[in-house]
GROMACS .gro file of C-alpha atoms in nm:
model
  243
    1MET     CA    1   5.028   4.375  -8.592
    2GLU     CA    2   5.370   4.233  -8.450
    3GLN     CA    3   5.591   4.510  -8.292
    4LYS     CA    4   5.924   4.507  -8.446
    5SER     CA    5   6.225   4.458  -8.197
    6THR     CA    6   6.457   4.742  -8.144
    7MET     CA    7   6.843   4.658  -8.097
    8HIS     CA    8   6.946   4.771  -7.737
    9LYS     CA    9   7.248   4.786  -7.537
   10LEU     CA   10   7.243   4.659  -7.192
   11SER     CA   11   7.486   4.793  -6.918
   12ILE     CA   12   7.448   4.569  -6.610
   13ILE     CA   13   7.594   4.736  -6.290
   14VAL     CA   14   7.709   4.524  -6.006
   15PRO     CA   15   7.845   4.714  -5.664
   16ALA     CA   16   8.085   4.517  -5.520
   17HIS     CA   17   8.275   4.514  -5.153
   18ASN     CA   18   8.506   4.220  -5.114
   19GLU     CA   19   8.275   4.025  -5.330
   20GLU     CA   20   8.540   3.741  -5.441
   21LYS     CA   21   8.330   3.450  -5.278
   22TYR     CA   22   8.019   3.537  -5.467
   23LEU     CA   23   8.108   3.759  -5.796
   24PRO     CA   24   8.195   3.481  -6.013
   25LYS     CA   25   7.857   3.310  -5.985
   26CYS     CA   26   7.695   3.636  -6.040
   27LEU     CA   27   7.916   3.734  -6.332
   28ASP     CA   28   7.883   3.369  -6.481
   29SER     CA   29   7.481   3.391  -6.451
   30ILE     CA   30   7.489   3.716  -6.645
   31SER     CA   31   7.726   3.572  -6.917
   32VAL     CA   32   7.495   3.295  -6.961
   33ALA     CA   33   7.183   3.508  -6.977
   34ALA     CA   34   7.364   3.734  -7.228
   35SER     CA   35   7.435   3.449  -7.444
   36ASN     CA   36   7.058   3.409  -7.514
   37ILE     CA   37   6.986   3.772  -7.620
   38ALA     CA   38   7.096   3.931  -7.970
   39HIS     CA   39   7.161   4.249  -7.792
   40PRO     CA   40   7.487   4.372  -7.675
   41VAL     CA   41   7.569   4.354  -7.290
   42GLU     CA   42   7.836   4.597  -7.119
   43LEU     CA   43   7.920   4.478  -6.784
   44ILE     CA   44   8.025   4.715  -6.502
   45VAL     CA   45   8.164   4.644  -6.139
   46SER     CA   46   8.155   4.921  -5.932
   47LEU     CA   47   8.428   4.865  -5.668
   48ASN     CA   48   8.405   4.997  -5.307
   49ARG     CA   49   8.703   4.940  -5.093
   50CYS     CA   50   8.803   4.611  -5.203
   51THR     CA   51   9.103   4.474  -5.041
   52ASP     CA   52   9.049   4.106  -5.198
   53GLN     CA   53   9.056   3.945  -5.535
   54THR     CA   54   8.723   4.130  -5.651
   55GLU     CA   55   8.854   4.348  -5.900
   56PRO     CA   56   9.118   4.079  -6.098
   57ILE     CA   57   8.783   3.866  -6.111
   58ALA     CA   58   8.581   4.133  -6.241
   59LYS     CA   59   8.826   4.192  -6.506
   60ARG     CA   60   8.885   3.861  -6.596
   61TYR     CA   61   8.511   3.850  -6.683
   62GLY     CA   62   8.577   4.161  -6.934
   63ALA     CA   63   8.399   4.401  -6.707
   64ILE     CA   64   8.473   4.769  -6.693
   65THR     CA   65   8.573   4.860  -6.329
   66VAL     CA   66   8.484   5.188  -6.160
   67ARG     CA   67   8.551   5.302  -5.787
   68GLU     CA   68   8.366   5.468  -5.528
   69ASP     CA   69   8.475   5.415  -5.176
   70ALA     CA   70   8.190   5.595  -5.000
   71ARG     CA   71   7.992   5.418  -4.729
   72ASN     CA   72   7.698   5.466  -4.941
   73ILE     CA   73   7.553   5.219  -5.150
   74ALA     CA   74   7.358   5.461  -5.355
   75ARG     CA   75   7.659   5.657  -5.459
   76ILE     CA   76   7.813   5.336  -5.536
   77ARG     CA   77   7.520   5.207  -5.777
   78ASN     CA   78   7.528   5.558  -5.942
   79ALA     CA   79   7.889   5.542  -6.005
   80GLY     CA   80   7.859   5.220  -6.211
   81VAL     CA   81   7.555   5.375  -6.399
   82ALA     CA   82   7.739   5.687  -6.488
   83ALA     CA   83   7.979   5.480  -6.658
   84ALA     CA   84   7.734   5.294  -6.844
   85THR     CA   85   7.717   5.336  -7.216
   86GLY     CA   86   7.396   5.148  -7.300
   87ASP     CA   87   7.041   5.266  -7.340
   88VAL     CA   88   6.914   4.989  -7.091
   89VAL     CA   89   7.056   4.987  -6.747
   90ILE     CA   90   7.020   4.676  -6.504
   91THR     CA   91   7.130   4.694  -6.126
   92MET     CA   92   7.195   4.356  -5.935
   93ASP     CA   93   7.403   4.278  -5.613
   94ALA     CA   94   7.716   4.087  -5.645
   95ASP     CA   95   7.574   3.807  -5.409
   96SER     CA   96   7.274   3.722  -5.627
   97TRP     CA   97   7.268   3.543  -5.946
   98MET     CA   98   7.010   3.565  -6.234
   99ALA     CA   99   6.811   3.307  -6.431
  100PRO     CA  100   6.930   3.214  -6.784
  101ASN     CA  101   6.591   3.404  -6.946
  102MET     CA  102   6.621   3.703  -6.712
  103LEU     CA  103   6.759   3.952  -6.981
  104GLN     CA  104   6.495   3.805  -7.233
  105GLU     CA  105   6.240   3.908  -7.025
  106VAL     CA  106   6.393   4.232  -6.957
  107ILE     CA  107   6.365   4.319  -7.322
  108ARG     CA  108   6.023   4.161  -7.357
  109LEU     CA  109   5.871   4.388  -7.110
  110LEU     CA  110   6.066   4.708  -7.207
  111GLU     CA  111   5.948   4.665  -7.554
  112THR     CA  112   5.575   4.632  -7.476
  113ARG     CA  113   5.582   5.016  -7.377
  114GLN     CA  114   5.375   4.951  -7.102
  115TYR     CA  115   5.637   4.958  -6.834
  116ILE     CA  116   5.834   5.218  -6.698
  117GLY     CA  117   6.062   4.972  -6.552
  118GLY     CA  118   6.052   4.742  -6.212
  119GLY     CA  119   6.214   4.484  -6.011
  120VAL     CA  120   6.215   4.103  -6.015
  121ASP     CA  121   6.086   3.776  -5.838
  122ILE     CA  122   6.353   3.726  -5.579
  123ARG     CA  123   6.397   3.376  -5.393
  124PRO     CA  124   6.650   3.284  -5.136
  125GLU     CA  125   6.939   3.030  -5.167
  126ARG     CA  126   6.793   2.838  -4.874
  127LEU     CA  127   6.457   2.881  -4.659
  128SER     CA  128   6.404   2.810  -4.259
  129THR     CA  129   6.131   2.918  -4.030
  130GLY     CA  130   6.327   3.198  -3.924
  131ILE     CA  131   6.407   3.328  -4.263
  132VAL     CA  132   6.037   3.356  -4.334
  133PHE     CA  133   5.972   3.506  -4.025
  134SER     CA  134   6.240   3.755  -4.082
  135LEU     CA  135   6.139   3.824  -4.429
  136LEU     CA  136   5.804   3.895  -4.307
  137MET     CA  137   5.927   4.211  -4.143
  138VAL     CA  138   6.021   4.355  -4.455
  139VAL     CA  139   5.717   4.249  -4.650
  140PRO     CA  140   5.482   4.513  -4.511
  141TYR     CA  141   5.729   4.799  -4.642
  142LEU     CA  142   5.707   4.671  -5.008
  143LEU     CA  143   5.319   4.564  -4.986
  144ARG     CA  144   5.228   4.942  -4.869
  145ALA     CA  145   5.425   5.106  -5.169
  146GLY     CA  146   5.348   4.818  -5.397
  147VAL     CA  147   5.685   4.775  -5.541
  148SER     CA  148   5.951   4.499  -5.608
  149GLY     CA  149   6.339   4.516  -5.597
  150GLY     CA  150   6.602   4.250  -5.615
  151MET     CA  151   6.739   4.388  -5.935
  152PHE     CA  152   6.615   4.702  -6.148
  153TRP     CA  153   6.581   4.724  -6.521
  154LEU     CA  154   6.471   5.052  -6.707
  155TYR     CA  155   6.605   5.279  -6.975
  156LYS     CA  156   6.909   5.516  -6.868
  157SER     CA  157   6.726   5.814  -6.971
  158ASP     CA  158   6.452   5.733  -6.718
  159PHE     CA  159   6.713   5.671  -6.474
  160GLN     CA  160   6.897   5.992  -6.511
  161ALA     CA  161   6.529   6.167  -6.529
  162ILE     CA  162   6.434   6.043  -6.160
  163GLY     CA  163   6.786   6.139  -6.025
  164GLY     CA  164   6.907   5.776  -6.009
  165PHE     CA  165   6.973   5.631  -5.620
  166ASP     CA  166   6.908   5.867  -5.365
  167GLU     CA  167   7.258   5.943  -5.214
  168GLY     CA  168   7.079   6.084  -4.894
  169ARG     CA  169   7.005   5.717  -4.817
  170VAL     CA  170   7.278   5.496  -4.658
  171SER     CA  171   7.057   5.219  -4.667
  172ALA     CA  172   6.726   5.079  -4.835
  173GLU     CA  173   6.822   5.290  -5.127
  174ASP     CA  174   6.666   5.032  -5.367
  175TYR     CA  175   6.314   5.058  -5.218
  176HIS     CA  176   6.329   5.423  -5.226
  177PHE     CA  177   6.432   5.424  -5.586
  178ALA     CA  178   6.163   5.169  -5.642
  179VAL     CA  179   5.889   5.418  -5.487
  180LYS     CA  180   6.045   5.701  -5.704
  181LEU     CA  181   6.056   5.505  -6.014
  182LYS     CA  182   5.685   5.402  -5.963
  183ALA     CA  183   5.560   5.763  -5.908
  184TYR     CA  184   5.760   5.855  -6.239
  185GLY     CA  185   5.590   5.578  -6.426
  186ARG     CA  186   5.263   5.676  -6.319
  187ARG     CA  187   5.289   6.010  -6.435
  188LYS     CA  188   5.399   5.901  -6.800
  189GLY     CA  189   5.106   5.662  -6.815
  190LEU     CA  190   5.340   5.371  -6.747
  191ARG     CA  191   5.329   5.068  -6.504
  192TYR     CA  192   5.586   4.973  -6.268
  193GLY     CA  193   5.677   4.581  -6.336
  194THR     CA  194   5.788   4.278  -6.177
  195ILE     CA  195   5.962   4.007  -6.391
  196ASN     CA  196   5.799   3.677  -6.282
  197LYS     CA  197   5.888   3.457  -6.567
  198ALA     CA  198   6.255   3.474  -6.451
  199HIS     CA  199   6.400   3.518  -6.110
  200ILE     CA  200   6.703   3.578  -5.920
  201VAL     CA  201   6.851   3.396  -5.607
  202SER     CA  202   6.977   3.586  -5.348
  203SER     CA  203   7.246   3.449  -5.101
  204CYS     CA  204   7.161   3.407  -4.725
  205ARG     CA  205   7.484   3.551  -4.615
  206LYS     CA  206   7.335   3.805  -4.361
  207PHE     CA  207   7.121   3.521  -4.198
  208ASP     CA  208   7.420   3.309  -4.208
  209GLN     CA  209   7.629   3.581  -4.014
  210TRP     CA  210   7.352   3.713  -3.788
  211GLY     CA  211   7.097   3.393  -3.745
  212ASP     CA  212   6.786   3.348  -3.922
  213TRP     CA  213   6.575   3.509  -3.678
  214TYR     CA  214   6.795   3.818  -3.654
  215LEU     CA  215   6.541   4.055  -3.875
  216PHE     CA  216   6.248   3.931  -3.677
  217LYS     CA  217   6.407   4.010  -3.348
  218ASN     CA  218   6.524   4.327  -3.404
  219PRO     CA  219   6.236   4.542  -3.562
  220LYS     CA  220   6.378   4.857  -3.483
  221LEU     CA  221   6.692   4.787  -3.697
  222VAL     CA  222   6.462   4.718  -3.986
  223LYS     CA  223   6.281   5.037  -3.938
  224ASP     CA  224   6.637   5.215  -3.933
  225ILE     CA  225   6.732   5.030  -4.261
  226PHE     CA  226   6.414   5.121  -4.421
  227ASP     CA  227   6.424   5.473  -4.295
  228GLY     CA  228   6.765   5.503  -4.484
  229ARG     CA  229   6.948   5.765  -4.298
  230ASN     CA  230   7.080   5.583  -3.984
  231GLN     CA  231   7.448   5.566  -4.072
  232GLN     CA  232   7.542   5.348  -3.771
  233ALA     CA  233   7.284   5.105  -3.849
  234ALA     CA  234   7.394   5.102  -4.221
  235ASP     CA  235   7.751   5.068  -4.109
  236ASP     CA  236   7.693   4.770  -3.869
  237PHE     CA  237   7.454   4.588  -4.123
  238TYR     CA  238   7.642   4.658  -4.437
  239TYR     CA  239   7.946   4.850  -4.475
  240ASP     CA  240   8.146   4.721  -4.192
  241ALA     CA  241   7.987   4.371  -4.187
  242LYS     CA  242   8.243   4.075  -4.249
  243ARG     CA  243   8.251   3.949  -4.590
   0.00000   0.00000   0.00000
């Protein structure tokens, strides 16, 4: 017997710190994906210490804007979700863009009632030997936990049930969120999913700035970032990085 589709409202949260270069491409991709579903889509841009055209760009796309100026990406994401009125929340970064069928896949998987939510297939905008080896520094953390990231999708009620992103983490908040969501799903008899029939493309701006081999050559930085509690490492790599 075919399962009847439910009408959902999707709230898509994009944290943004001086993202005028990438934000239009991100929001364009969301607009295209939204046009491929019958469900209403709400766009929220969570502004963080923006001094460029990020806010006017967001408003031009009809986004709701909220402000959170802490050097804490978990707080920035949580501020966006707090403003969300949809029953489904999706978080993605401003320097990423989604495939046209991404929101269709989110709805499809949630409506199977087999998944608590999850992450997505991520593709870098370019590849090199250095980038491959640098990404291999990250893979063990994800494999050990059995999670994916890049873009999270879940019901807002479940987001609230697990307390959102951990504001005690100033980096790798997404990794720790995924681990927490997976554990919560297991308790409810649901799986942590990875969307692989759609994908996001992520910019390589960190590699452009620091060099393709940077993470591979700095394993301690990778460890500090994934620990999530080293403010200096987070400031150097994220909050004070040039955009």
